[in-house]
PDB file of C-alpha atoms and ligand atoms in Angstrom:
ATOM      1  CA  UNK A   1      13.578   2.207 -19.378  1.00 53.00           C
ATOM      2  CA  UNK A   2      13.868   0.237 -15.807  1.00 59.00           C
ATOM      3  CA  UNK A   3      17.258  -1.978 -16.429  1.00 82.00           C
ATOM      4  CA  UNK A   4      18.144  -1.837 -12.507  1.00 96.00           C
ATOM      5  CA  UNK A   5      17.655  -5.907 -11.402  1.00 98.00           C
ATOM      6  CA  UNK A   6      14.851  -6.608  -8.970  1.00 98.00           C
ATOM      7  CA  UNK A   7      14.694  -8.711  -6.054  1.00 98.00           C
ATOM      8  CA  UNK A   8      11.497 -10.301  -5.503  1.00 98.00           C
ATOM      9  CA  UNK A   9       9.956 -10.119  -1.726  1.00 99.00           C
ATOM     10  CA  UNK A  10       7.287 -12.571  -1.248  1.00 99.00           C
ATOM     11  CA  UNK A  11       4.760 -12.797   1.806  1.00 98.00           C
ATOM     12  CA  UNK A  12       2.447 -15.161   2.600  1.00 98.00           C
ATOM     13  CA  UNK A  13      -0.962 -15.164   4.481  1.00 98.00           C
ATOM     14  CA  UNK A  14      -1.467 -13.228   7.507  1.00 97.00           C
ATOM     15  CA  UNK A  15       1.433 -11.142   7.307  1.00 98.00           C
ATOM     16  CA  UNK A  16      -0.595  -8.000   5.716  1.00 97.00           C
ATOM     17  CA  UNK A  17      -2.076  -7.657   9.516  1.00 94.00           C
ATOM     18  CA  UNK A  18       2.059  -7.133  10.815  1.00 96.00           C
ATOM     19  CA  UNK A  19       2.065  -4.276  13.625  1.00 93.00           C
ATOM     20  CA  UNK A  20      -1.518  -5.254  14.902  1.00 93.00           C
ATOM     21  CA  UNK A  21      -1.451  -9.352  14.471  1.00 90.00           C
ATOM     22  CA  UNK A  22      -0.089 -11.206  17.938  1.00 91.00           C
ATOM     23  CA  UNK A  23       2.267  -8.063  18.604  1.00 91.00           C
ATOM     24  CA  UNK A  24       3.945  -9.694  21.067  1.00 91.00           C
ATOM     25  CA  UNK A  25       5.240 -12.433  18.713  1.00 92.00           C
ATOM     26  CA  UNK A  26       5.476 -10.514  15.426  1.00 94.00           C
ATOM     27  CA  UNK A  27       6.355  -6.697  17.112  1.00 90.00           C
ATOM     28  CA  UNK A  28       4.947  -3.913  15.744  1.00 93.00           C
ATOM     29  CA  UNK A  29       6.223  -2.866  12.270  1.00 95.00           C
ATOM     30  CA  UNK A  30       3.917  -3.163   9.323  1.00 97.00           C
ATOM     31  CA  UNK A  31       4.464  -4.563   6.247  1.00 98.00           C
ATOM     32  CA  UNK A  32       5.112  -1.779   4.477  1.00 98.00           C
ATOM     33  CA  UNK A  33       7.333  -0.770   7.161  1.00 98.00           C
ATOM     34  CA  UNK A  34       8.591  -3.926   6.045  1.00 98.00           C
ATOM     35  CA  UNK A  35       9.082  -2.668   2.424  1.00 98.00           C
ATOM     36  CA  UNK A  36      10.217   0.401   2.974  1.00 98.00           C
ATOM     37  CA  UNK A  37      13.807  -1.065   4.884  1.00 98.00           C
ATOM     38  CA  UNK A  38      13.574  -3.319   1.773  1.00 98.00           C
ATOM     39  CA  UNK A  39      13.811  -0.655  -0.872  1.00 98.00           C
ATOM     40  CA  UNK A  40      15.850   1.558   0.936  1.00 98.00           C
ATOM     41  CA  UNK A  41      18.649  -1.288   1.277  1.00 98.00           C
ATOM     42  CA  UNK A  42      18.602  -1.949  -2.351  1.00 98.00           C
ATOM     43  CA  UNK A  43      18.076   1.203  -4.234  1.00 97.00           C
ATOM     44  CA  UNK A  44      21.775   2.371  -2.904  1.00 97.00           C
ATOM     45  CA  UNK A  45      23.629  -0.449  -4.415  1.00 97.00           C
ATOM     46  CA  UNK A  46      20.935   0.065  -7.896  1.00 98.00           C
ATOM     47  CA  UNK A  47      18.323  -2.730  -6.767  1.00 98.00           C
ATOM     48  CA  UNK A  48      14.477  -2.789  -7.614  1.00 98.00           C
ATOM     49  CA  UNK A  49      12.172  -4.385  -5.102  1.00 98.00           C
ATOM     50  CA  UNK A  50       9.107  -6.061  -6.079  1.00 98.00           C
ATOM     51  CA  UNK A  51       7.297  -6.301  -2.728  1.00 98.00           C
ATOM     52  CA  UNK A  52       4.204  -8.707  -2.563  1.00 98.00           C
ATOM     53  CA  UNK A  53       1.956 -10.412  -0.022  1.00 98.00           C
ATOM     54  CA  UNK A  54      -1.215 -12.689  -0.584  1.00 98.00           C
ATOM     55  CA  UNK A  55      -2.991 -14.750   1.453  1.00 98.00           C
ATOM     56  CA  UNK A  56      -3.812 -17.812  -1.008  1.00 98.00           C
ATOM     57  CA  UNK A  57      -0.852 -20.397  -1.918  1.00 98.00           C
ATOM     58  CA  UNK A  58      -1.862 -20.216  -5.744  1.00 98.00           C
ATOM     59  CA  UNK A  59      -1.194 -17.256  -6.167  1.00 98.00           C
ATOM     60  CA  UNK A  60       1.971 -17.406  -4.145  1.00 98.00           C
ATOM     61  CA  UNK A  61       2.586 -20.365  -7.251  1.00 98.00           C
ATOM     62  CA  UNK A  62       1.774 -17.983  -9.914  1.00 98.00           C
ATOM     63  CA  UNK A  63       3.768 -14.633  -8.407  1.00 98.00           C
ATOM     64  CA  UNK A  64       6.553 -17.450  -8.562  1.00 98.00           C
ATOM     65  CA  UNK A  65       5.981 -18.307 -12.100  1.00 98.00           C
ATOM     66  CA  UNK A  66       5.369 -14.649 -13.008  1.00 98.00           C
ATOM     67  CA  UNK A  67       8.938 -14.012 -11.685  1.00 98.00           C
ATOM     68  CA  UNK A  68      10.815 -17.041 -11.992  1.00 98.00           C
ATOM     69  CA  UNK A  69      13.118 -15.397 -14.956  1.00 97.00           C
ATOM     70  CA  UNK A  70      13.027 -12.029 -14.179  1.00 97.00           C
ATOM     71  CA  UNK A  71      14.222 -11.854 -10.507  1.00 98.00           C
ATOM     72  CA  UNK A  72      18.071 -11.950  -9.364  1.00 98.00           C
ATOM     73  CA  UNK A  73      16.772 -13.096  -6.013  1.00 98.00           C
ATOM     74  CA  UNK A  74      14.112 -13.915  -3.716  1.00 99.00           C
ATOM     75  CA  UNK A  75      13.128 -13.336  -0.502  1.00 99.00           C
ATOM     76  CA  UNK A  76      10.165 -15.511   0.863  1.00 98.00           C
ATOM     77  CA  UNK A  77       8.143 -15.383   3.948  1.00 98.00           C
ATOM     78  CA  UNK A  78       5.793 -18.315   3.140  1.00 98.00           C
ATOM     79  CA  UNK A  79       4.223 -17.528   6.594  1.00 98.00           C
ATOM     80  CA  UNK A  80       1.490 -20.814   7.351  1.00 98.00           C
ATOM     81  CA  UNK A  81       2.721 -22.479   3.893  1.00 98.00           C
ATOM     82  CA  UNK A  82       6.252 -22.724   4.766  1.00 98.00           C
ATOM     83  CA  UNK A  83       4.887 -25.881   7.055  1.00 98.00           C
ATOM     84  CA  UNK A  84       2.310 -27.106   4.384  1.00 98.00           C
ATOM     85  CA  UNK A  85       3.506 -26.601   0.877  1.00 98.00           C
ATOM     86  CA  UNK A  86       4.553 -29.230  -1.367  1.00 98.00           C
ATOM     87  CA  UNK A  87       2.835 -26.796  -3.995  1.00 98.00           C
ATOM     88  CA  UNK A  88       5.013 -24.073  -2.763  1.00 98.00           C
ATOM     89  CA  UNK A  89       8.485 -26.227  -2.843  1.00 98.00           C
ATOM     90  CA  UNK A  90       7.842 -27.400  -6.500  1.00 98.00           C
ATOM     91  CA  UNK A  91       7.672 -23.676  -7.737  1.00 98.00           C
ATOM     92  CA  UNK A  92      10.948 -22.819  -5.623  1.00 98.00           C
ATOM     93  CA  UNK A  93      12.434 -25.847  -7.037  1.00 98.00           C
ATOM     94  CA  UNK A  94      12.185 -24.526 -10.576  1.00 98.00           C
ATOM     95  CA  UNK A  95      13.970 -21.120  -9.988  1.00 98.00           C
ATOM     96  CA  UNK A  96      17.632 -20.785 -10.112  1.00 97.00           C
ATOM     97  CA  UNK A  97      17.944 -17.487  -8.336  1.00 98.00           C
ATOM     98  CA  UNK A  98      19.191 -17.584  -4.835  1.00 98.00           C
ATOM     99  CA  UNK A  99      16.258 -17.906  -2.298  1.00 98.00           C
ATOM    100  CA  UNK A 100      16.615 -16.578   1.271  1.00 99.00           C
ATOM    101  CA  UNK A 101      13.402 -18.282   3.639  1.00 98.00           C
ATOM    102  CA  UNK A 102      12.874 -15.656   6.419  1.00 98.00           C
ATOM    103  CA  UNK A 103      10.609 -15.821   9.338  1.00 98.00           C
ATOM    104  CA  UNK A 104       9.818 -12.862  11.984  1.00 98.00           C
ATOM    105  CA  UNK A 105      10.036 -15.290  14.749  1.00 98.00           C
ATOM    106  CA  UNK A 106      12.569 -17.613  15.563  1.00 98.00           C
ATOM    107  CA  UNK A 107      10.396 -20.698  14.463  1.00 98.00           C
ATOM    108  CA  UNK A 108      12.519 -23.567  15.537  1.00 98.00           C
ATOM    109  CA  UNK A 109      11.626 -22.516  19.069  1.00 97.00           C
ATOM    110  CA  UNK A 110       7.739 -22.428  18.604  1.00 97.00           C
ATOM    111  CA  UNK A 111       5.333 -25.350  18.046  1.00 97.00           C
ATOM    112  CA  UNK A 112       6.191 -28.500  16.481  1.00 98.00           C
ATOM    113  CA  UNK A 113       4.468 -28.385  13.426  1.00 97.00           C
ATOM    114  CA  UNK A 114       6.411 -25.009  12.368  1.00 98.00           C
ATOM    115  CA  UNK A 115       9.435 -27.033  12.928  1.00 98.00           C
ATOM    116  CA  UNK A 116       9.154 -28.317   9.071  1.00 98.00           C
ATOM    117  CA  UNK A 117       9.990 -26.367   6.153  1.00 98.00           C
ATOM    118  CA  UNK A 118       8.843 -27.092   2.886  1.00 98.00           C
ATOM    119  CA  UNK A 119      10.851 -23.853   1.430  1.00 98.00           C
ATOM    120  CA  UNK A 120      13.714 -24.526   3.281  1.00 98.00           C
ATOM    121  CA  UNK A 121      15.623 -27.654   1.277  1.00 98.00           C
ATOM    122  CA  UNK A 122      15.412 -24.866  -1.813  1.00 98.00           C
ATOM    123  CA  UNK A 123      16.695 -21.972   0.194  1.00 98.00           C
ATOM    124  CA  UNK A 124      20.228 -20.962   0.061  1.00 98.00           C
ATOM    125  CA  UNK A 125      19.663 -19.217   3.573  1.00 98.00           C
ATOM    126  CA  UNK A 126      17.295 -18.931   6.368  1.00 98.00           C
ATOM    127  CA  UNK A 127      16.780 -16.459   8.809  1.00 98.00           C
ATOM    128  CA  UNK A 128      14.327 -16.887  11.416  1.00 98.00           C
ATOM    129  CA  UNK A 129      13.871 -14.824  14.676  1.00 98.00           C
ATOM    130  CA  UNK A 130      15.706 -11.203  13.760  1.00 97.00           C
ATOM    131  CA  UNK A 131      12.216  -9.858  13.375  1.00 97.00           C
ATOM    132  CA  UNK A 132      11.957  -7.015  10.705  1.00 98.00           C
ATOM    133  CA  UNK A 133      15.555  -6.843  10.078  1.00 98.00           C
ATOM    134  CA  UNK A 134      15.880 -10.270   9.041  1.00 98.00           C
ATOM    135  CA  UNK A 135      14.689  -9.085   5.340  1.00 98.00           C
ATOM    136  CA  UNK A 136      16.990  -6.613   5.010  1.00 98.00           C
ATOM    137  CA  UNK A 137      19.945  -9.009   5.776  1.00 98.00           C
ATOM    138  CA  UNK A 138      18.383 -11.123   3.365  1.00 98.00           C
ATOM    139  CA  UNK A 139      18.250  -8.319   0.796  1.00 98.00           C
ATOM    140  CA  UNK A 140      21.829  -7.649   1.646  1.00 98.00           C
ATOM    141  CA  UNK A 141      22.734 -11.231   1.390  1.00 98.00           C
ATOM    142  CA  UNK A 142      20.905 -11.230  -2.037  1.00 98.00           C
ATOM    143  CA  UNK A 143      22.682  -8.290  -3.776  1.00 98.00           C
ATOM    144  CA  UNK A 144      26.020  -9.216  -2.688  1.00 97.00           C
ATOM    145  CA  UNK A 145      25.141 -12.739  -4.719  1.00 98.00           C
ATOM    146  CA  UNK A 146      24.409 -10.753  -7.788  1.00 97.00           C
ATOM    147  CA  UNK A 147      27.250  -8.483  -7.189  1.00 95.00           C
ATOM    148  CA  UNK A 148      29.818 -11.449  -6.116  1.00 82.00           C
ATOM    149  CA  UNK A 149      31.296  -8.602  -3.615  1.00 61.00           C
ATOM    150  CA  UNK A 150      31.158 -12.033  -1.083  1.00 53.00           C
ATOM    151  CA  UNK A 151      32.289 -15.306  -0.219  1.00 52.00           C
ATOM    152  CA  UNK A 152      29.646 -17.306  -2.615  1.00 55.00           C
ATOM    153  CA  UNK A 153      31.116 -20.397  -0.505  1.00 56.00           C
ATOM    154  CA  UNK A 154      28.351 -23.171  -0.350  1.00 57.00           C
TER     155      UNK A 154
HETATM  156  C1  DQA B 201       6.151 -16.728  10.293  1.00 50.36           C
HETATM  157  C2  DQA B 201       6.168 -18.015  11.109  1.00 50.36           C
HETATM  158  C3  DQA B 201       5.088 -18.969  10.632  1.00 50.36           C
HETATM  159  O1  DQA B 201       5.118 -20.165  11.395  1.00 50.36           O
HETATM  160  C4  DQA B 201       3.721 -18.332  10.788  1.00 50.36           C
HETATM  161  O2  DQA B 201       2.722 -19.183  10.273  1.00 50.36           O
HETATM  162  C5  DQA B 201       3.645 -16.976  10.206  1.00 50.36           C
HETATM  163  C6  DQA B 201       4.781 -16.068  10.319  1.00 50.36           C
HETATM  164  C7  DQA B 201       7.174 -15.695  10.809  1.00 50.36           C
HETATM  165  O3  DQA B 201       7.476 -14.768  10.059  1.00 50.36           O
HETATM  166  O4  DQA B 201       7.655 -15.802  11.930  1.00 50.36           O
HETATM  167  O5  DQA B 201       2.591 -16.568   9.712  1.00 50.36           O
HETATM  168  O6  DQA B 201       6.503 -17.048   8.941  1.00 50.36           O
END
């Protein structure tokens, strides 16, 4: 029986091709480099990771759904649909878990159009530009939530 909680880690499109996609934007750790620093931040403190990437927004939707009741947290990387989905918000909006948005790359200092976040207004934190390392603070951030070992201030 698995009754350690579980943080959800969700990636969007592109991000599968980390560590050989525009390395000089998005370095060169993989995703499941990625994972790895995931798991081995939570599995001290007794967190499960459930690590996921896909490239198609419905799906992104229905990992939401699929997790939406189960999950203590989530961490998303919406990649391309961060800036694009209303799809994407609506699911957020329905889970009460704290959400952490994280991007590789400091986004706010790239093109306009990544400028907007649609996961953002549902988020209770965003990191963007700490590269890799970003998702572990988010994990971090996450367990000591579901722990209440920190200042829940708003
Ligand atoms: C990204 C930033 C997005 O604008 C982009 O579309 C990505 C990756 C990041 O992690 O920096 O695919 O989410």
């Amino acid at each position: 029986m698995n009754a350690r909680p579980t943080i959800a880690v969700l990636n969007g499109p592109n991000l599968a091709l980390l560590g050989r996609r525009e390395p000089h934007l998005y370095g060169t750790a993989t995703l499941a480099d990625i994972e790895r620093s995931c798991r081995r931040t939570a599995d001290g403190p007794g967190f499960d990771i459930d690590f996921r990437q896909t490239n198609h927004e419905g799906t992104l939707v229905d990992q939401i759904h699929e997790l939406r009741d189960s999950a203590v947290g989530f961490v998303i990387n919406a990649a391309a649909y961060t800036h694009t989905s209303v799809a994407l918000h609506d699911a957020l909006a329905t889970v009460t878990a704290p959400i952490v948005e994280v991007h590789l790359t400091n986004v706010h200092a790239r093109e306009a159009f990544r400028h907007r976040s649609f996961v953002a207004p549902v988020a209770k934190a965003v990191i963007a530009g700490c590269g890799p390392e970003g998702y572990t603070f988010a994990v971090r951030h996450l367990i000591a939530l579901a722990t209440d070992t920190e200042e829940t201030a708003p």
